XYZ file of N, CA and C in Angstrom:
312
model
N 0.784 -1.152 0.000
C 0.000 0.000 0.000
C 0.861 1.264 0.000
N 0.722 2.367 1.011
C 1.050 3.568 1.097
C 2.305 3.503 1.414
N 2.370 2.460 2.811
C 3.812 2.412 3.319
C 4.433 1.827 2.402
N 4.636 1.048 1.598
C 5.347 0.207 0.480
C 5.450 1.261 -0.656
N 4.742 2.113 -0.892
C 5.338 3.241 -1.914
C 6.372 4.053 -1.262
N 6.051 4.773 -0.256
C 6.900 5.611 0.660
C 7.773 4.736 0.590
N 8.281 3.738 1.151
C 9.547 2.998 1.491
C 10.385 2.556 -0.025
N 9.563 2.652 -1.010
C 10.393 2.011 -2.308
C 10.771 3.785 -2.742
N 10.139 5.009 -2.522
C 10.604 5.994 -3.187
C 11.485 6.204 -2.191
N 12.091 6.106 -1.125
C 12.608 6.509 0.034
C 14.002 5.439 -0.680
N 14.065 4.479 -0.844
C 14.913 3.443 -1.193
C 15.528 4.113 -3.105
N 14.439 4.541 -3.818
C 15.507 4.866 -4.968
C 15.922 6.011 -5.033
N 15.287 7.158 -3.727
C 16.190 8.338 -3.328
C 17.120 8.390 -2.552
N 17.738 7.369 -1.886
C 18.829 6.959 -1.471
C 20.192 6.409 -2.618
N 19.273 5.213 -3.316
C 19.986 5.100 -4.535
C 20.531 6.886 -5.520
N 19.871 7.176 -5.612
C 19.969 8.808 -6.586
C 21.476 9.150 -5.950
N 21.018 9.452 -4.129
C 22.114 10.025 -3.594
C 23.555 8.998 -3.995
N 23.327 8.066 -3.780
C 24.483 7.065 -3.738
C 24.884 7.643 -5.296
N 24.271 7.225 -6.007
C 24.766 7.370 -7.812
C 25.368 8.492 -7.397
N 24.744 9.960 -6.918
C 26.037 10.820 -6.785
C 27.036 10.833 -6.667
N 27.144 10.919 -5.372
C 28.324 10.807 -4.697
C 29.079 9.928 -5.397
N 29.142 8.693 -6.149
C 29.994 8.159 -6.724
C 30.398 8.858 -7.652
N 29.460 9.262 -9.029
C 29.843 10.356 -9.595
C 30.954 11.056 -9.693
N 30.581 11.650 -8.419
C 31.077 13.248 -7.831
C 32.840 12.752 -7.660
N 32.683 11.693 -6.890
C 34.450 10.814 -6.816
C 34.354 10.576 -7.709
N 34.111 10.027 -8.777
C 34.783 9.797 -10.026
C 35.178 11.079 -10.893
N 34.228 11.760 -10.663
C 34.737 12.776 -11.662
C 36.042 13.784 -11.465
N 37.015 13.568 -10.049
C 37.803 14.112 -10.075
C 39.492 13.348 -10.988
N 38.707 12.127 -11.613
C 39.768 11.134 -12.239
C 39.978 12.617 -13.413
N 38.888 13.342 -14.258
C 38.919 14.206 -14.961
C 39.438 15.469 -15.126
N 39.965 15.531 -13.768
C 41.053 16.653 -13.919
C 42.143 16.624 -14.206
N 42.837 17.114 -14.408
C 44.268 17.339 -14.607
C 44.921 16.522 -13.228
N 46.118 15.814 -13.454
C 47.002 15.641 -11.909
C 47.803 17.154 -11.962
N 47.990 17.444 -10.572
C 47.327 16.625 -9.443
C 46.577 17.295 -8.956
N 45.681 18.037 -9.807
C 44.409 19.073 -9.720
C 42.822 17.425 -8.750
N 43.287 17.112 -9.620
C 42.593 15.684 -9.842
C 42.336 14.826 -8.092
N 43.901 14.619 -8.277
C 43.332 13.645 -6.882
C 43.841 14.563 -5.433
N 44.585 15.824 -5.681
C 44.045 16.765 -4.580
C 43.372 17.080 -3.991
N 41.832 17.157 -5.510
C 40.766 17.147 -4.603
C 39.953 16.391 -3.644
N 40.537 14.760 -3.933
C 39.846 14.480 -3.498
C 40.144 14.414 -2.030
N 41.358 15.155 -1.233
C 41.940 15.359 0.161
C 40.619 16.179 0.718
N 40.011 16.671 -0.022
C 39.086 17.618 0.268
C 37.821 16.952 0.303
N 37.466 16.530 -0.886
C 36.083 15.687 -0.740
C 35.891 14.187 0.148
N 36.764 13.964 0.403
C 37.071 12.271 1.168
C 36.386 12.555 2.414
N 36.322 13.448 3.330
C 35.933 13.488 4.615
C 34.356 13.638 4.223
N 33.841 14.728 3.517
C 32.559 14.881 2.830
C 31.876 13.448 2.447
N 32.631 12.547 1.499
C 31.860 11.599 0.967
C 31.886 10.431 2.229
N 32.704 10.277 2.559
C 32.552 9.496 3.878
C 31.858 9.588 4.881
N 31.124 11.184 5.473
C 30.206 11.291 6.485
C 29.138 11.493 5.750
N 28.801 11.526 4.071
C 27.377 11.387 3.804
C 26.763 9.626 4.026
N 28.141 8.838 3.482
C 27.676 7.433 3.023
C 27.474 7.084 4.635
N 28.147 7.619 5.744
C 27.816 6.679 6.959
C 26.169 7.812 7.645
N 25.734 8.248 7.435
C 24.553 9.057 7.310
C 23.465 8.131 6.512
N 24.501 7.904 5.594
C 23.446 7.325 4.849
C 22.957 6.228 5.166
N 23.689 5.051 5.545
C 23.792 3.969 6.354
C 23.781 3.480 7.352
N 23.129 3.863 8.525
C 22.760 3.461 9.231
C 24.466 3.830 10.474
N 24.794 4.940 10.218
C 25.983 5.275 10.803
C 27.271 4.554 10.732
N 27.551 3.335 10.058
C 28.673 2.651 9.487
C 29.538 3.824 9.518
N 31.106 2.811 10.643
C 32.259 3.382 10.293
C 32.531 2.501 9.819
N 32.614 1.267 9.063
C 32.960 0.489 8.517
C 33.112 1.421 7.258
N 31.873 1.630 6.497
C 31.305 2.597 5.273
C 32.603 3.628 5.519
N 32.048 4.472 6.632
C 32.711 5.761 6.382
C 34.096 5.331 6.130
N 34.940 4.731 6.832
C 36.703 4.122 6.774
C 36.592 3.970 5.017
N 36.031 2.671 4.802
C 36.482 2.160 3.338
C 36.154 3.494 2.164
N 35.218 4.217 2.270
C 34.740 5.356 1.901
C 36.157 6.314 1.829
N 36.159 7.159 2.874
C 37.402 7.743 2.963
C 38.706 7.397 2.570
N 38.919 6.015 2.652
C 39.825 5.321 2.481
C 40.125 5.414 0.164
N 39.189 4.701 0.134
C 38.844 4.779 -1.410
C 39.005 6.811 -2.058
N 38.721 7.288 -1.238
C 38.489 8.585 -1.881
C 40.543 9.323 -2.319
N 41.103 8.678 -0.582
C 42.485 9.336 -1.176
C 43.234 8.273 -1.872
N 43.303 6.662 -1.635
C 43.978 6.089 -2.883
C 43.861 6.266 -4.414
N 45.343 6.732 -4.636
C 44.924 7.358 -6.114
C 44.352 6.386 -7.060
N 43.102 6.972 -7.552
C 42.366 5.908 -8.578
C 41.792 4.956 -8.450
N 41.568 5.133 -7.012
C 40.942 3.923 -6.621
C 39.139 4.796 -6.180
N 39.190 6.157 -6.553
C 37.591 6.146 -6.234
C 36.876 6.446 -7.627
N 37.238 5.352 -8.554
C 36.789 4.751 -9.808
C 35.611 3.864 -9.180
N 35.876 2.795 -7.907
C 34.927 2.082 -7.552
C 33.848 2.547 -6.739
N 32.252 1.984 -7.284
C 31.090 2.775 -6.995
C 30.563 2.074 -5.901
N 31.879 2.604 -4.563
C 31.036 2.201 -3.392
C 29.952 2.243 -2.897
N 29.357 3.519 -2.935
C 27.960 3.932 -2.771
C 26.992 3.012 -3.288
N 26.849 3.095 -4.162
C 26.178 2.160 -4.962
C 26.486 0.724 -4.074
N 27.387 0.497 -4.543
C 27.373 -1.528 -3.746
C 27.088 -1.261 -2.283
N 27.074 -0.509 -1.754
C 26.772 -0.503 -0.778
C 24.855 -0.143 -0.570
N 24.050 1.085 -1.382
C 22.765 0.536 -1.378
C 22.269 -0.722 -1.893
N 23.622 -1.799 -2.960
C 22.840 -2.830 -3.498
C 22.998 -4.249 -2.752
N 23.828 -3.854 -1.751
C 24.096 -4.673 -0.740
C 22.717 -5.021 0.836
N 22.325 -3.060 0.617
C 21.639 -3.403 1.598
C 20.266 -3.552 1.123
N 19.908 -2.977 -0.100
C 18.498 -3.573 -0.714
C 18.282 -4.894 -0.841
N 19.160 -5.427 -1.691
C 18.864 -6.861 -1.804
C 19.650 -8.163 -0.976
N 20.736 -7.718 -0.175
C 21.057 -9.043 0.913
C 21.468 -8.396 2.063
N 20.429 -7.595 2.479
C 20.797 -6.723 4.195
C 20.882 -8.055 5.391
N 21.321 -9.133 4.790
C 21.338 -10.179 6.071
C 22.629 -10.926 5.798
N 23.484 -10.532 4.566
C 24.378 -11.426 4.949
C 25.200 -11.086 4.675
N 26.769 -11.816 5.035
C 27.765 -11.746 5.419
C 28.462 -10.416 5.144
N 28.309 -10.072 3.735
C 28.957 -8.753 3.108
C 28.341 -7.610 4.441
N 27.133 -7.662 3.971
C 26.655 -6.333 5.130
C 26.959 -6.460 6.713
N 27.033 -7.429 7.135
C 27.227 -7.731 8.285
C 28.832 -7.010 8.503
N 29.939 -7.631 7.586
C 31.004 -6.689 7.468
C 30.878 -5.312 7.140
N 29.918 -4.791 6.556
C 29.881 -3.270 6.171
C 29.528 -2.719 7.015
N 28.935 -3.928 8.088
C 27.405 -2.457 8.678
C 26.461 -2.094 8.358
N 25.723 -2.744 7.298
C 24.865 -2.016 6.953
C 23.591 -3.562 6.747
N 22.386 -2.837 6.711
C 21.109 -3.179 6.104
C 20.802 -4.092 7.943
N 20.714 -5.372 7.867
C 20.132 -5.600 9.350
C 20.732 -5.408 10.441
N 22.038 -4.741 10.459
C 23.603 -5.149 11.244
C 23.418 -3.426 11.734
């Protein structure tokens, strides 16, 4: 019914955010070095306290998050994302349980 709409638009506006923020880290691969991954000294603390916000307060999230943002070239990978598709469709096992996220 009502609650099952609310909760599925609530779930692909989370997704939206996630697609961002990955985005947003990827797109500093597009700058110039070391215009490029400078920034992301700057955005790493940012993308890391949205995704553990986002998640159910995971420092697991926030660490690997932050973590991914200053290894160079390594925030090519769309944590955000695996991380809402982790907790949409297997919030009970093992992966999330390590992340933190979905029943954990």
């Amino acid at each position: 019914g009502e609650r099952l709409q609310s909760q599925t638009t609530t779930n692909y506006t989370k997704l939206l955010l996630c697609l961002t923020i990955d985005l947003l880290g990827t797109s500093s691969n597009l700058l110039p070095l070391p215009i490029g991954e400078t920034s992301d000294l700057l955005t790493a603390p940012l993308a890391a306290l949205a995704l553990r916000s986002l998640f159910g307060r995971s420092n697991v999230v926030f660490a690997v998050e932050f973590l991914e943002e200053l290894v160079p070239f390594a925030d090519v990978l769309p944590l955000a994302t695996v991380c809402w598709v982790v907790e949409s469709f297997a919030g009970g096992s093992d992966l999330a349980r390590v992340l933190q996220i979905g029943e954990f």
